[in-house]
């Protein structure tokens, strides 16, 4: 701390304040909006959001994360219900954004294989389009 700077005590957030943070975060409110609802300055917000010395989330940080997780859970539950009702878009959303089914193991150097099966073709039609071999495939060794 340089000369002339005073150490200003941080406000204490009540259980009611933290509940409000959880609810606003669950609803998708941005941090600056939540900060303004609490009447905090940007400096106070940043200080109250800092992790504890042992690496745990601060009460404010924890309330934000809990609210965001609850909001994400609501979206996932909604999309799962839509998928059960037959929505392909909901299934694609869950596969891509939530379960990351097309992401592999994160190794982007490895080429990915995509198999698209057109359900409108019969097995006989597929046999005409692609070379289908029945039985076990064998590899010749040099």
Coordinates of N, CA and C in Angstrom, one line a residue:
X1 N 0.9 -1.2 0.0 CA 0.0 0.0 0.0 C 0.9 1.2 0.0
X2 N 0.7 2.2 -0.9 CA 1.5 3.4 -1.0 C 1.0 4.4 0.0
X3 N 1.8 5.4 0.2 CA 1.5 6.5 1.1 C 0.2 7.2 0.7
X4 N -0.7 7.5 1.6 CA -1.9 8.2 1.2 C -3.1 7.3 1.0
X5 N -2.9 6.0 0.8 CA -4.0 5.1 0.6 C -4.4 4.5 1.9
X6 N -5.7 4.5 2.0 CA -6.3 3.9 3.3 C -6.9 2.5 3.0
X7 N -6.9 1.7 4.0 CA -7.5 0.4 3.9 C -9.0 0.5 4.2
X8 N -9.8 0.4 3.2 CA -11.3 0.5 3.4 C -11.9 -0.8 3.7
X9 N -12.6 -1.0 4.8 CA -13.2 -2.3 5.1 C -14.3 -2.6 4.1
X10 N -14.3 -3.9 3.8 CA -15.3 -4.4 2.8 C -16.6 -4.6 3.5
X11 N -17.7 -4.4 2.7 CA -19.0 -4.7 3.3 C -19.2 -6.2 3.5
X12 N -20.0 -6.5 4.4 CA -20.4 -7.9 4.6 C -21.7 -8.3 3.9
X13 N -21.7 -9.4 3.2 CA -22.9 -9.8 2.4 C -23.7 -10.7 3.4
X14 N -24.9 -10.4 3.5 CA -25.8 -11.2 4.4 C -26.3 -12.4 3.6
X15 N -26.9 -13.3 4.3 CA -27.4 -14.6 3.7 C -28.5 -14.2 2.7
X16 N -29.2 -13.1 2.9 CA -30.2 -12.6 2.0 C -29.5 -12.1 0.7
X17 N -28.4 -11.4 0.9 CA -27.7 -10.9 -0.3 C -27.2 -12.1 -1.1
X18 N -26.6 -13.1 -0.5 CA -26.1 -14.2 -1.2 C -27.2 -15.0 -1.9
X19 N -28.4 -15.1 -1.3 CA -29.5 -15.7 -1.9 C -29.9 -15.0 -3.2
X20 N -29.9 -13.6 -3.1 CA -30.2 -12.8 -4.3 C -29.2 -13.0 -5.4
X21 N -27.9 -13.2 -5.0 CA -26.8 -13.4 -6.0 C -27.1 -14.8 -6.7
X22 N -27.5 -15.8 -5.9 CA -27.8 -17.1 -6.5 C -28.9 -17.0 -7.5
X23 N -30.0 -16.4 -7.1 CA -31.2 -16.2 -7.9 C -30.9 -15.5 -9.2
X24 N -30.2 -14.4 -9.1 CA -29.8 -13.6 -10.3 C -28.9 -14.3 -11.2
X25 N -27.9 -15.0 -10.6 CA -27.0 -15.8 -11.5 C -27.8 -17.0 -12.1
X26 N -28.7 -17.6 -11.4 CA -29.5 -18.6 -12.0 C -30.3 -18.1 -13.2
X27 N -30.8 -16.9 -13.1 CA -31.6 -16.3 -14.2 C -30.7 -15.8 -15.3
X28 N -29.4 -15.9 -15.2 CA -28.5 -15.5 -16.2 C -28.1 -14.0 -16.2
X29 N -28.3 -13.4 -15.1 CA -27.9 -12.0 -15.0 C -26.3 -11.8 -15.0
X30 N -25.9 -10.8 -15.6 CA -24.4 -10.5 -15.7 C -23.9 -10.0 -14.4
X31 N -22.6 -10.2 -14.2 CA -22.0 -9.8 -12.9 C -22.2 -8.3 -12.6
X32 N -22.0 -7.5 -13.6 CA -22.1 -6.0 -13.3 C -23.5 -5.7 -12.9
X33 N -24.5 -6.4 -13.4 CA -25.9 -6.2 -12.9 C -26.1 -6.6 -11.5
X34 N -25.5 -7.8 -11.2 CA -25.6 -8.3 -9.8 C -24.9 -7.3 -8.8
X35 N -23.7 -6.9 -9.3 CA -22.9 -5.9 -8.4 C -23.7 -4.7 -8.1
X36 N -24.4 -4.2 -9.1 CA -25.2 -2.9 -8.9 C -26.4 -3.2 -8.0
X37 N -27.0 -4.4 -8.2 CA -28.2 -4.7 -7.3 C -27.7 -4.7 -5.8
X38 N -26.5 -5.2 -5.6 CA -26.0 -5.3 -4.2 C -25.4 -3.9 -3.8
X39 N -25.3 -2.9 -4.7 CA -24.8 -1.6 -4.3 C -23.3 -1.6 -4.1
X40 N -22.5 -2.5 -4.7 CA -21.1 -2.6 -4.5 C -20.4 -1.8 -5.6
X41 N -19.2 -1.3 -5.3 CA -18.3 -0.7 -6.3 C -17.6 -1.8 -7.0
X42 N -17.1 -1.5 -8.2 CA -16.3 -2.6 -8.9 C -15.1 -3.1 -8.0
X43 N -14.5 -2.2 -7.3 CA -13.4 -2.6 -6.4 C -13.8 -3.6 -5.3
X44 N -15.0 -3.2 -4.7 CA -15.5 -4.1 -3.6 C -15.9 -5.4 -4.2
X45 N -16.6 -5.4 -5.3 CA -17.0 -6.7 -6.0 C -15.8 -7.6 -6.2
X46 N -14.8 -7.0 -6.8 CA -13.6 -7.8 -7.1 C -13.0 -8.4 -5.8
X47 N -12.9 -7.6 -4.8 CA -12.3 -8.0 -3.5 C -13.2 -9.1 -2.9
X48 N -14.5 -9.0 -2.9 CA -15.4 -9.9 -2.3 C -15.4 -11.2 -3.1
X49 N -15.1 -11.2 -4.4 CA -15.1 -12.4 -5.2 C -13.8 -13.2 -5.2
X50 N -12.8 -12.6 -4.6 CA -11.5 -13.3 -4.5 C -11.6 -14.6 -3.7
X51 N -10.9 -15.6 -4.2 CA -10.9 -16.9 -3.4 C -10.2 -16.7 -2.1
X52 N -10.5 -17.6 -1.1 CA -9.8 -17.5 0.2 C -8.4 -17.9 0.0
X53 N -7.6 -17.7 1.1 CA -6.2 -18.0 1.1 C -5.9 -19.5 0.8
X54 N -6.9 -20.4 1.3 CA -6.7 -21.8 1.0 C -7.2 -22.3 -0.3
X55 N -7.6 -21.4 -1.2 CA -8.1 -21.7 -2.5 C -9.6 -22.0 -2.7
X56 N -10.3 -21.9 -1.6 CA -11.8 -22.1 -1.7 C -12.4 -20.8 -2.3
X57 N -13.6 -21.0 -2.9 CA -14.3 -19.9 -3.4 C -14.8 -19.0 -2.2
X58 N -14.9 -17.7 -2.5 CA -15.4 -16.8 -1.5 C -16.9 -17.1 -1.4
X59 N -17.6 -16.6 -0.4 CA -19.1 -16.8 -0.3 C -19.7 -16.2 -1.5
X60 N -19.3 -15.0 -2.0 CA -19.8 -14.4 -3.2 C -19.5 -15.3 -4.5
X61 N -18.3 -15.7 -4.6 CA -18.0 -16.6 -5.7 C -18.7 -17.9 -5.7
X62 N -18.9 -18.5 -4.5 CA -19.7 -19.7 -4.4 C -21.2 -19.5 -4.8
X63 N -21.7 -18.4 -4.3 CA -23.1 -18.1 -4.6 C -23.3 -17.9 -6.2
X64 N -22.3 -17.2 -6.8 CA -22.4 -17.1 -8.3 C -22.3 -18.4 -9.0
X65 N -21.4 -19.3 -8.6 CA -21.2 -20.6 -9.2 C -22.5 -21.5 -9.0
X66 N -23.0 -21.5 -7.7 CA -24.2 -22.3 -7.5 C -25.4 -21.8 -8.3
X67 N -25.5 -20.5 -8.4 CA -26.6 -20.0 -9.2 C -26.5 -20.3 -10.7
X68 N -25.3 -20.2 -11.2 CA -25.0 -20.5 -12.6 C -25.3 -22.0 -12.9
X69 N -24.8 -22.8 -11.9 CA -25.0 -24.3 -12.1 C -26.5 -24.6 -12.1
X70 N -27.3 -24.0 -11.2 CA -28.7 -24.2 -11.2 C -29.4 -23.8 -12.5
X71 N -29.0 -22.6 -13.0 CA -29.5 -22.1 -14.2 C -29.2 -23.1 -15.4
X72 N -28.0 -23.6 -15.4 CA -27.6 -24.5 -16.5 C -28.3 -25.8 -16.3
X73 N -28.6 -26.2 -15.1 CA -29.4 -27.4 -14.9 C -30.8 -27.3 -15.4
X74 N -31.4 -26.1 -15.2 CA -32.7 -25.8 -15.8 C -32.7 -25.9 -17.3
X75 N -31.7 -25.4 -17.9 CA -31.6 -25.4 -19.4 C -31.5 -26.9 -19.9
X76 N -30.6 -27.6 -19.2 CA -30.4 -29.0 -19.6 C -31.7 -29.8 -19.4
X77 N -32.4 -29.6 -18.3 CA -33.6 -30.4 -18.0 C -34.7 -30.0 -19.1
X78 N -34.8 -28.8 -19.5 CA -35.7 -28.4 -20.5 C -35.3 -29.0 -21.8
X79 N -34.1 -29.0 -22.2 CA -33.6 -29.5 -23.5 C -33.8 -31.1 -23.5
X80 N -33.6 -31.7 -22.4 CA -33.8 -33.2 -22.3 C -35.3 -33.5 -22.5
X81 N -36.1 -32.7 -21.9 CA -37.6 -32.9 -22.1 C -37.9 -32.7 -23.6
X82 N -37.4 -31.7 -24.2 CA -37.7 -31.4 -25.6 C -37.2 -32.6 -26.5
X83 N -36.0 -33.1 -26.1 CA -35.4 -34.2 -26.9 C -36.3 -35.5 -26.7
X84 N -36.9 -35.7 -25.6 CA -37.8 -36.9 -25.4 C -39.0 -36.7 -26.2
X85 N -39.4 -35.5 -26.4 CA -40.6 -35.2 -27.3 C -40.3 -35.2 -28.8
X86 N -39.0 -35.5 -29.1 CA -38.7 -35.7 -30.5 C -37.9 -34.6 -31.2
X87 N -37.5 -33.6 -30.4 CA -36.8 -32.5 -31.0 C -35.3 -32.9 -31.3
X88 N -35.0 -32.9 -32.6 CA -33.6 -33.1 -33.0 C -32.7 -32.0 -32.6
X89 N -33.2 -30.8 -32.7 CA -32.3 -29.6 -32.3 C -31.9 -29.7 -30.8
X90 N -32.8 -30.2 -30.0 CA -32.5 -30.3 -28.5 C -31.4 -31.4 -28.4
X91 N -31.6 -32.5 -29.1 CA -30.6 -33.5 -29.0 C -29.2 -33.0 -29.5
X92 N -29.2 -32.3 -30.6 CA -27.9 -31.7 -31.1 C -27.3 -30.8 -30.1
X93 N -28.2 -29.9 -29.5 CA -27.7 -29.0 -28.5 C -27.0 -29.7 -27.3
X94 N -27.7 -30.7 -26.8 CA -27.1 -31.5 -25.7 C -25.8 -32.2 -26.1
X95 N -25.8 -32.8 -27.3 CA -24.7 -33.6 -27.7 C -23.5 -32.6 -27.9
X96 N -23.7 -31.5 -28.6 CA -22.6 -30.6 -28.9 C -22.1 -29.7 -27.7
X97 N -23.1 -29.1 -27.0 CA -22.7 -28.1 -26.0 C -22.6 -28.7 -24.6
X98 N -23.3 -29.7 -24.2 CA -23.3 -30.2 -22.9 C -22.4 -31.5 -22.8
X99 N -22.7 -32.5 -23.6 CA -21.9 -33.7 -23.5 C -20.7 -33.8 -24.4
X100 N -20.6 -32.8 -25.3 CA -19.5 -32.6 -26.2 C -19.1 -33.9 -26.9
X101 N -20.1 -34.6 -27.4 CA -19.9 -35.9 -28.0 C -19.0 -35.8 -29.3
X102 N -19.0 -34.7 -30.0 CA -18.2 -34.6 -31.2 C -16.8 -34.1 -30.9
X103 N -16.4 -33.9 -29.6 CA -15.1 -33.3 -29.3 C -14.0 -34.3 -29.2
X104 N -14.3 -35.5 -29.0 CA -13.2 -36.5 -28.8 C -12.5 -36.3 -27.5
X105 N -11.2 -36.6 -27.5 CA -10.4 -36.4 -26.3 C -9.7 -35.1 -26.2
X106 N -10.0 -34.2 -27.1 CA -9.3 -32.9 -27.1 C -8.0 -32.9 -28.0
X107 N -7.7 -34.0 -28.6 CA -6.5 -34.0 -29.4 C -6.9 -33.7 -30.9
X108 N -6.7 -32.4 -31.2 CA -7.2 -31.9 -32.5 C -6.4 -32.4 -33.7
X109 N -5.2 -33.0 -33.4 CA -4.4 -33.5 -34.5 C -4.9 -34.8 -35.1
X110 N -5.7 -35.5 -34.3 CA -6.2 -36.8 -34.8 C -7.5 -36.5 -35.6
X111 N -7.5 -37.0 -36.8 CA -8.6 -36.8 -37.7 C -9.9 -37.6 -37.1
X112 N -11.0 -37.0 -37.3 CA -12.3 -37.5 -36.8 C -13.0 -38.2 -38.0
X113 N -13.7 -39.2 -37.7 CA -14.5 -39.9 -38.7 C -15.9 -39.7 -38.4
X114 N -16.7 -39.2 -39.4 CA -18.1 -39.0 -39.2 C -18.8 -40.1 -40.1
X115 N -19.7 -40.8 -39.5 CA -20.5 -41.8 -40.3 C -22.0 -41.3 -40.3
X116 N -22.5 -41.1 -41.5 CA -23.9 -40.6 -41.6 C -24.6 -41.7 -42.3
X117 N -25.7 -42.2 -41.7 CA -26.5 -43.3 -42.3 C -27.8 -42.7 -42.6
X118 N -28.1 -42.8 -43.9 CA -29.4 -42.4 -44.4 C -30.5 -43.5 -44.1
X119 N -31.3 -43.3 -43.2 CA -32.3 -44.3 -42.8 C -33.3 -44.6 -43.9
X120 N -33.4 -43.8 -44.9 CA -34.4 -44.0 -46.0 C -34.0 -45.2 -46.9
X121 N -32.7 -45.6 -46.9 CA -32.3 -46.7 -47.7 C -32.4 -48.0 -47.1
X122 N -32.8 -49.0 -47.9 CA -32.9 -50.4 -47.3 C -31.5 -51.0 -47.3
X123 N -31.3 -52.1 -46.6 CA -30.0 -52.8 -46.7 C -29.6 -53.2 -48.1
X124 N -30.5 -53.5 -49.0 CA -30.2 -53.9 -50.4 C -29.7 -52.6 -51.1
X125 N -30.4 -51.5 -50.8 CA -29.9 -50.2 -51.5 C -28.5 -49.9 -51.0
X126 N -28.2 -50.0 -49.7 CA -26.9 -49.8 -49.2 C -25.9 -50.6 -49.9
X127 N -26.2 -51.9 -50.1 CA -25.3 -52.8 -50.8 C -24.9 -52.4 -52.2
X128 N -25.9 -51.7 -52.9 CA -25.6 -51.2 -54.2 C -24.7 -49.9 -54.1
X129 N -24.9 -49.1 -53.1 CA -24.2 -47.9 -53.0 C -22.7 -48.1 -52.5
X130 N -22.6 -48.9 -51.5 CA -21.2 -49.2 -50.9 C -21.0 -50.7 -51.0
X131 N -19.7 -51.0 -51.0 CA -19.3 -52.4 -51.0 C -19.4 -53.0 -49.6
X132 N -20.4 -53.8 -49.4 CA -20.7 -54.4 -48.1 C -20.1 -55.9 -48.1
X133 N -19.3 -56.2 -47.2 CA -18.7 -57.5 -47.1 C -19.3 -58.2 -45.8
X134 N -19.8 -59.3 -46.0 CA -20.4 -60.1 -44.8 C -19.2 -60.8 -44.2
X135 N -19.3 -61.0 -42.9 CA -18.3 -61.8 -42.2 C -17.2 -61.0 -41.6
X136 N -16.1 -61.6 -41.3 CA -14.9 -61.0 -40.7 C -14.0 -60.4 -41.7
X137 N -13.5 -59.2 -41.4 CA -12.5 -58.6 -42.3 C -11.1 -59.1 -41.9
X138 N -10.3 -59.4 -42.9 CA -8.9 -59.8 -42.6 C -8.0 -58.8 -43.2
X139 N -6.8 -58.7 -42.6 CA -5.8 -57.8 -43.1 C -4.6 -58.6 -43.5
X140 N -4.0 -58.3 -44.6 CA -2.8 -59.1 -45.1 C -1.6 -58.4 -44.5
X141 N -0.7 -59.1 -44.0 CA 0.5 -58.6 -43.5 C 1.7 -58.7 -44.5
X142 N 2.5 -57.7 -44.6 CA 3.6 -57.8 -45.6 C 4.8 -58.5 -44.9

